[in-house]
Amino acid sequence: MSHIHDTIVALQHSSPAQKEFYQAVEEVLTSLAPVIESNNKYKEQAIIQRIVEPERQIMFRVPWVDDAGNVQVNKGYRVEFNSALGPYKGGLRFHHSVNASIIKFLGFEQIFKNALTGLPIGGGKGGSNFDPKGKSDGEIMRFCQSFMNELYRHIGPVTDVPAGDIGVGAREIGYMFGQYKRLTGRYEGVLTGKSLLWGGSLVRKEATGYGTVYFAECMLNDRNDSLKGKTCLVSGAGNVAIYAIEKLYHMGATPVTCSDSRGTIYHEHGIDLQLLKQLKEVKRASLEEYLDTYPEAEYTPLGDYPNEGHAVWRYQADAAFPCATQNELTSNDALALIDNGCVLISEGANMPTTRDAVNIIVDSEMAYGPAKAANAGGVATSQLEMAQNASMQNWTFEQVDSQLQTIMKNIFINANETSREFGQPGNLVLGANIAGFRRVADAMIEQGIV
Ligand code: GLU
């Protein structure tokens, strides 16, 4: 275990003040202990030291002019973490909390997630501390164009293919694609999550949420159970949460919560999906407005919960789907879920569970689908978009959806079998980390010291 400690200490010196990144590295390295100890080749080839260091990190200035004529400046990032398995692939996050630590933790997770899909994609991530919330369309467009003025020279359909993440949806992808085309004169699959009108793939928008629910169903089926009839807690109100809620209804479950940066809605009879889409996808409004239509629903403003943790996890339910952001589910929340009889957690967001909470959950009886396995459906469907772009084809909704289901099932089988192989059956944190790591590490070894 000393190599874990040594690696974290070395990172703390070489890359100071990146706590989310250390958290992601520590979780992965802890799971890898048995495979590192039993295989000298990983030590001899310094795979751990190489894998925690991005191949390339790009940081740039993003100046733009707001509607009042003032010049604004944001920071832009693209971390090209690992290309052993294919071109760098991963989203762009636009959120005020973005910094080098957040982008690096996301990029690091992305390497193993992408490896788990079995598809030919490396790991990368990018973004900006720009916050699209409250900005006009004109401001968003000018920001995206300025962001692409630098990014275009680093990306390409066979080098690095960004997509969306928090704060980056079809609108932002559209403005960035337009600017890329203007700068390079090339119409090519350089971004995924594109509009269906011009190169996007059916199911991409739904894929992360749907995939998280498919993964949950695999976990439950393995225990001779299913989502049918289950009451579910969902956090978030973005792309991932909305389509997790949609798929939960398809599976005969009842999602009773959702949340945004200001508060949580609890609706005992089930969240009204059409109203949620209207509020978030069309009006970009606060969830509090849900009460205008359903005064009987309960709204808890963020921070009003008396104990440390989040109101969304304190309702009685059978299953929980964290689909908002990192570290949104704490140890107190985990204990509350267990007390309330929750039997499953499937993570739609990236690293939504704190380190302490992960330990509590892994030691419990709950089925637990960690993010890099459970939310890999989004990036997997991005790769299906790349494949359609490269072959100039458009697949039907059913074709893409059935591939997504197969991919999620295979990820579950792979992580589950790996957990058995290493003597911890059902520990999908261990199984997913080792299965993803082995594919990347073995590819790195075969490609030499580069
Ligand atoms: N941002 C998503 C993720 O966390 C999707 C990335 C992609 O489609 O490239 O996996």
XYZ file of C-alpha atoms and ligand atoms in Angstrom:
460
model
C 0.000 0.000 0.000
C 2.995 2.320 0.386
C 3.066 3.058 -3.335
C -0.392 4.649 -2.973
C 0.809 6.928 -0.208
C 4.028 7.729 -2.106
C 2.121 8.522 -5.288
C -0.303 10.867 -3.513
C 2.556 12.638 -1.695
C 4.437 13.054 -4.982
C 1.297 14.498 -6.597
C 0.772 16.866 -3.679
C 4.233 18.271 -4.373
C 4.156 18.333 -8.156
C 0.484 19.353 -8.501
C -0.448 21.224 -5.314
C -4.000 21.987 -4.113
C -5.849 19.471 -6.292
C -7.936 17.680 -3.674
C -10.582 16.252 -6.015
C -7.818 14.847 -8.206
C -6.073 13.193 -5.236
C -9.451 11.769 -4.150
C -10.008 10.134 -7.556
C -6.431 8.812 -7.700
C -6.593 7.421 -4.170
C -9.820 5.567 -4.859
C -8.451 3.950 -8.014
C -5.037 3.086 -6.555
C -6.581 1.538 -3.425
C -8.584 -0.839 -5.616
C -5.538 -1.660 -7.719
C -3.403 -2.878 -4.812
C -4.049 -6.621 -5.475
C -3.284 -6.379 -9.183
C -0.149 -4.273 -8.684
C 1.141 -6.603 -5.963
C 0.607 -9.719 -8.074
C 2.063 -8.366 -11.344
C 5.613 -7.147 -11.409
C 5.258 -5.784 -14.928
C 3.144 -2.827 -13.744
C 5.818 -1.825 -11.219
C 8.716 -2.417 -13.624
C 7.046 -0.305 -16.258
C 6.208 2.483 -13.743
C 2.608 2.318 -14.919
C 1.192 4.057 -11.824
C 3.606 6.977 -12.071
C 2.851 7.291 -15.791
C -0.921 6.914 -15.572
C -1.435 9.672 -12.961
C 0.409 12.218 -15.108
C -1.572 13.644 -18.062
C 0.104 13.297 -21.453
C -0.613 16.974 -22.044
C -2.433 19.831 -20.265
C -3.571 22.928 -22.067
C -4.615 26.035 -20.111
C -5.660 29.187 -21.887
C -7.245 32.597 -21.592
C -10.815 32.980 -22.845
C -11.665 36.665 -23.311
C -15.159 37.676 -24.451
C -17.475 40.682 -24.421
C -20.726 40.609 -22.413
C -24.015 42.232 -23.448
C -23.167 45.411 -21.542
C -19.974 45.802 -23.606
C -17.646 44.801 -20.739
C -14.644 42.567 -21.414
C -14.765 39.345 -19.409
C -11.981 36.805 -18.954
C -12.303 33.114 -18.062
C -9.876 30.235 -17.831
C -10.049 27.429 -20.396
C -8.710 23.877 -19.933
C -8.177 20.706 -21.922
C -6.387 17.861 -20.202
C -5.338 15.146 -22.667
C -4.803 12.412 -20.119
C -4.233 9.122 -21.863
C -4.294 7.999 -25.503
C -3.310 4.333 -25.122
C -6.718 3.115 -26.311
C -7.666 5.776 -28.841
C -8.098 9.513 -29.372
C -8.649 11.515 -26.172
C -12.384 11.488 -25.451
C -14.340 13.261 -22.758
C -16.581 16.209 -22.127
C -16.212 19.923 -21.509
C -17.635 21.342 -18.281
C -18.662 25.003 -18.004
C -19.315 25.802 -14.343
C -18.070 28.430 -11.892
C -16.437 25.707 -9.741
C -14.140 24.473 -12.542
C -10.408 24.535 -11.801
C -7.395 22.365 -12.644
C -8.228 19.878 -9.871
C -11.790 19.292 -11.075
C -10.727 18.855 -14.713
C -7.930 16.474 -13.734
C -10.155 14.294 -11.546
C -12.685 14.113 -14.367
C -9.980 13.333 -16.940
C -8.450 10.654 -14.731
C -11.821 8.946 -14.185
C -12.514 9.187 -17.902
C -9.490 7.007 -18.783
C -10.874 4.006 -16.885
C -14.498 4.673 -17.786
C -13.668 4.773 -21.479
C -11.553 1.628 -21.163
C -14.498 -0.170 -19.540
C -16.742 0.530 -22.539
C -14.458 -1.744 -24.585
C -14.408 0.934 -27.317
C -11.310 2.537 -28.887
C -11.272 5.808 -26.922
C -8.619 7.390 -24.709
C -9.362 9.741 -21.811
C -9.504 13.533 -21.656
C -11.558 16.341 -20.178
C -11.817 20.095 -20.437
C -13.894 23.091 -19.606
C -13.956 26.539 -18.139
C -14.945 28.418 -14.999
C -17.460 30.254 -17.207
C -21.002 29.863 -15.873
C -23.661 29.715 -18.607
C -26.404 30.237 -15.995
C -28.152 33.562 -16.499
C -26.174 34.413 -19.648
C -27.898 35.445 -22.888
C -27.610 33.344 -26.047
C -25.346 36.026 -27.530
C -23.005 35.869 -24.531
C -22.898 32.071 -24.651
C -22.104 32.196 -28.368
C -19.302 34.738 -27.981
C -17.807 32.763 -25.112
C -17.956 29.464 -27.043
C -16.365 31.074 -30.105
C -13.526 32.508 -28.019
C -13.041 29.140 -26.268
C -12.763 27.415 -29.667
C -10.343 30.075 -30.982
C -7.734 28.346 -28.844
C -9.087 24.798 -28.538
C -9.352 24.126 -32.299
C -5.588 23.720 -32.686
C -5.495 20.843 -30.175
C -8.488 18.743 -31.267
C -9.536 16.662 -34.277
C -11.576 13.557 -35.130
C -8.567 11.242 -34.715
C -6.724 13.188 -31.977
C -9.135 14.584 -29.372
C -12.940 14.643 -29.506
C -14.631 16.748 -26.795
C -18.335 16.563 -25.882
C -20.662 18.010 -23.261
C -20.717 17.791 -19.488
C -22.287 20.085 -16.882
C -23.159 23.425 -18.543
C -22.416 22.190 -22.064
C -25.366 20.906 -24.088
C -26.449 20.973 -27.732
C -26.499 24.796 -27.802
C -22.880 25.173 -26.660
C -21.700 22.274 -28.857
C -23.381 24.003 -31.818
C -21.591 27.313 -31.273
C -18.243 25.550 -30.767
C -18.711 23.384 -33.858
C -19.590 26.443 -35.961
C -16.414 28.204 -34.881
C -14.254 25.089 -35.443
C -15.624 24.835 -39.000
C -14.991 28.534 -39.597
C -11.388 28.272 -38.385
C -10.401 25.021 -40.066
C -12.760 24.803 -43.048
C -13.432 21.202 -42.080
C -16.818 19.563 -41.512
C -15.899 16.544 -39.426
C -16.778 14.644 -36.258
C -14.621 16.707 -33.925
C -17.273 17.068 -31.208
C -20.010 14.708 -30.032
C -23.401 15.569 -28.597
C -24.177 17.463 -31.808
C -27.694 18.396 -32.907
C -29.647 15.702 -34.749
C -29.958 18.132 -37.669
C -26.231 18.059 -38.469
C -24.328 14.989 -37.401
C -25.580 14.104 -33.946
C -26.591 10.600 -32.939
C -30.001 9.505 -31.746
C -29.917 8.467 -28.059
C -26.791 10.553 -27.255
C -28.835 13.065 -25.253
C -30.546 10.304 -23.283
C -27.568 7.943 -23.073
C -25.961 8.775 -19.711
C -29.271 8.706 -17.809
C -30.614 5.667 -19.654
C -27.288 3.849 -19.218
C -27.235 4.465 -15.470
C -30.676 2.896 -15.181
C -29.746 -0.046 -17.458
C -26.729 -0.621 -15.227
C -28.949 -0.541 -12.111
C -31.252 -3.115 -13.682
C -28.250 -5.400 -14.401
C -27.146 -5.122 -10.753
C -30.645 -5.949 -9.490
C -31.221 -8.792 -11.977
C -28.018 -10.363 -10.682
C -29.727 -10.429 -7.262
C -32.979 -11.820 -8.701
C -34.605 -8.426 -8.287
C -35.595 -5.603 -10.662
C -36.466 -1.898 -10.741
C -40.128 -2.603 -11.374
C -42.248 -1.125 -8.595
C -39.278 0.530 -6.865
C -39.383 4.063 -5.436
C -36.285 5.990 -6.516
C -34.426 9.100 -5.403
C -32.750 11.060 -8.192
C -30.583 14.138 -7.648
C -29.931 16.731 -10.332
C -32.191 18.211 -12.986
C -29.836 18.279 -15.968
C -29.445 15.948 -18.885
C -28.394 12.936 -16.816
C -31.142 13.249 -14.176
C -33.937 13.965 -16.666
C -33.218 10.865 -18.764
C -32.588 8.673 -15.731
C -36.082 9.689 -14.570
C -37.515 8.959 -18.038
C -35.956 5.477 -18.144
C -37.028 4.732 -14.555
C -40.640 5.288 -15.639
C -40.055 2.981 -18.654
C -38.856 0.297 -16.213
C -41.970 0.609 -14.032
C -40.220 2.453 -11.182
C -41.325 5.723 -9.529
C -38.743 8.529 -9.269
C -39.890 10.846 -6.477
C -37.146 13.490 -6.271
C -34.920 15.762 -8.317
C -32.754 18.727 -7.339
C -30.902 21.740 -8.706
C -28.256 24.093 -7.316
C -30.901 25.826 -5.187
C -33.027 23.033 -3.754
C -34.768 19.667 -3.832
C -38.248 18.670 -5.017
C -39.983 15.657 -3.462
C -43.173 14.561 -5.171
C -44.632 11.485 -3.586
C -46.660 10.454 -6.650
C -43.649 10.695 -8.939
C -41.863 13.599 -10.638
C -43.839 15.056 -13.568
C -41.302 14.436 -16.341
C -42.909 16.728 -18.924
C -42.999 19.602 -16.435
C -39.367 18.953 -15.472
C -38.301 19.029 -19.136
C -40.306 22.217 -19.686
C -38.695 23.921 -16.665
C -35.114 22.834 -17.330
C -34.748 22.207 -21.081
C -37.017 24.992 -22.361
C -37.317 27.705 -19.691
C -33.990 27.053 -17.873
C -35.923 27.973 -14.703
C -35.448 27.145 -11.015
C -37.025 23.922 -9.726
C -38.938 25.959 -7.162
C -41.353 26.751 -10.023
C -42.424 23.082 -9.905
C -44.579 24.149 -6.936
C -46.630 26.510 -9.150
C -48.125 23.393 -10.789
C -47.924 21.011 -7.806
C -48.316 22.952 -4.538
C -48.549 19.599 -2.713
C -44.930 18.721 -3.640
C -42.221 19.448 -1.065
C -39.382 21.904 -1.779
C -36.285 22.056 0.443
C -33.885 24.916 -0.329
C -30.244 23.826 -0.414
C -28.517 24.175 2.927
C -31.748 24.056 4.939
C -31.200 20.462 5.893
C -30.276 20.336 9.587
C -27.546 17.653 9.393
C -24.546 17.586 7.160
C -25.605 16.139 3.825
C -28.288 16.640 1.238
C -32.092 16.630 1.640
C -32.527 14.568 -1.521
C -31.087 11.441 0.169
C -33.283 11.645 3.273
C -36.532 10.313 1.837
C -37.677 6.716 2.139
C -36.873 4.879 -1.094
C -35.557 1.628 -2.564
C -32.889 3.017 -4.875
C -30.772 6.163 -5.282
C -29.394 7.756 -8.459
C -26.939 10.595 -7.790
C -27.016 12.533 -11.083
C -25.888 16.035 -10.054
C -22.189 16.548 -9.289
C -19.095 15.450 -7.358
C -19.241 14.768 -3.610
C -22.997 15.316 -3.392
C -23.554 12.185 -1.273
C -21.780 12.230 2.096
C -21.267 9.597 4.789
C -24.331 10.878 6.690
C -26.362 10.562 3.513
C -25.082 7.013 2.972
C -26.079 6.063 6.529
C -29.526 7.616 6.036
C -30.039 5.639 2.813
C -29.069 2.398 4.535
C -31.366 3.165 7.498
C -34.218 3.831 5.111
C -33.822 0.430 3.460
C -32.320 1.581 0.178
C -30.945 -1.444 -1.730
C -29.122 0.192 -4.651
C -27.049 3.211 -5.666
C -26.218 3.786 -9.328
C -24.079 6.858 -10.070
C -25.052 9.042 -13.025
C -22.754 11.902 -11.994
C -18.947 11.714 -11.823
C -17.569 10.890 -8.323
C -20.820 11.952 -6.597
C -19.960 9.996 -3.441
C -17.364 11.133 -0.904
C -14.527 8.777 -0.001
C -15.982 7.996 3.477
C -19.411 7.384 1.985
C -17.959 4.969 -0.613
C -16.392 2.923 2.195
C -19.687 2.767 4.117
C -21.589 1.727 0.987
C -19.079 -0.925 -0.117
C -19.214 -2.466 3.379
C -23.033 -2.530 3.302
C -25.355 -4.978 1.568
C -26.334 -2.413 -1.041
C -25.733 -2.916 -4.758
C -23.395 -0.089 -5.737
C -22.627 0.972 -9.316
C -19.678 3.393 -9.258
C -19.712 6.257 -11.754
C -17.049 5.035 -14.119
C -19.103 1.912 -14.756
C -22.664 3.153 -14.245
C -22.430 6.399 -16.229
C -20.229 5.155 -19.083
C -23.264 5.006 -21.392
C -22.853 8.682 -22.294
C -19.326 8.469 -23.570
C -20.004 5.056 -25.158
C -22.807 6.591 -27.213
C -20.463 9.450 -28.122
C -18.209 6.824 -29.656
C -21.222 5.475 -31.573
C -21.724 9.050 -32.839
C -18.062 9.122 -33.952
C -18.537 5.806 -35.766
C -21.625 7.128 -37.582
C -19.813 10.357 -38.545
C -16.759 8.479 -39.839
C -18.866 6.137 -41.973
C -21.346 8.854 -43.008
C -24.246 6.829 -41.661
C -27.223 7.508 -39.410
C -28.388 4.660 -37.229
C -31.957 4.383 -35.906
C -32.924 5.042 -32.290
C -33.420 1.304 -31.771
C -30.010 0.431 -33.242
C -28.171 2.855 -30.960
C -30.270 2.048 -27.889
C -29.724 -1.685 -28.265
C -25.945 -1.165 -28.566
C -26.060 1.019 -25.464
C -27.882 -1.729 -23.547
C -25.332 -4.322 -24.667
C -22.418 -2.078 -23.648
C -23.885 -1.436 -20.170
C -24.514 -5.141 -19.682
C -20.959 -5.998 -20.714
C -19.524 -3.382 -18.350
C -21.526 -4.926 -15.513
C -20.407 -8.470 -16.383
C -16.777 -7.393 -16.726
C -16.716 -5.458 -13.412
C -18.647 -8.182 -11.601
C -16.431 -11.032 -12.859
C -13.308 -9.049 -12.017
C -14.609 -8.490 -8.469
C -14.999 -12.288 -8.141
C -11.554 -12.944 -9.620
C -10.025 -10.789 -6.870
C -11.999 -12.384 -4.050
C -14.423 -9.528 -3.402
C -17.602 -10.607 -5.216
C -20.016 -7.766 -5.827
C -17.476 -5.016 -5.065
C -17.904 -3.174 -8.356
C -15.620 -0.331 -7.260
C -12.762 -2.810 -7.193
C -14.028 -4.699 -10.254
C -14.494 -1.606 -12.436
C -11.187 -0.028 -11.427
C -9.172 -3.195 -12.051
C -10.942 -4.103 -15.303
C -10.496 -0.571 -16.702
C -6.911 -0.326 -15.477
C -5.769 -3.648 -16.956
C -6.946 -2.707 -20.447
C -5.199 0.690 -20.378
C -2.045 -0.503 -18.616
C -1.520 -3.479 -20.922
C -1.981 -1.238 -23.974
C 0.556 1.221 -22.538
C 3.079 -1.572 -22.027
C 2.629 -2.874 -25.576
C 3.129 0.640 -26.960
C 6.429 1.162 -25.119
C 7.716 4.061 -23.021
C 6.179 7.009 -24.850
N -19.119 14.143 -19.940
C -19.538 12.791 -20.140
C -18.789 11.879 -19.190
O -18.528 12.268 -18.076
C -19.512 12.367 -21.586
C -18.210 12.498 -22.308
C -18.302 12.251 -23.795
O -19.386 11.981 -24.306
O -17.264 12.340 -24.445
O -18.487 10.751 -19.469
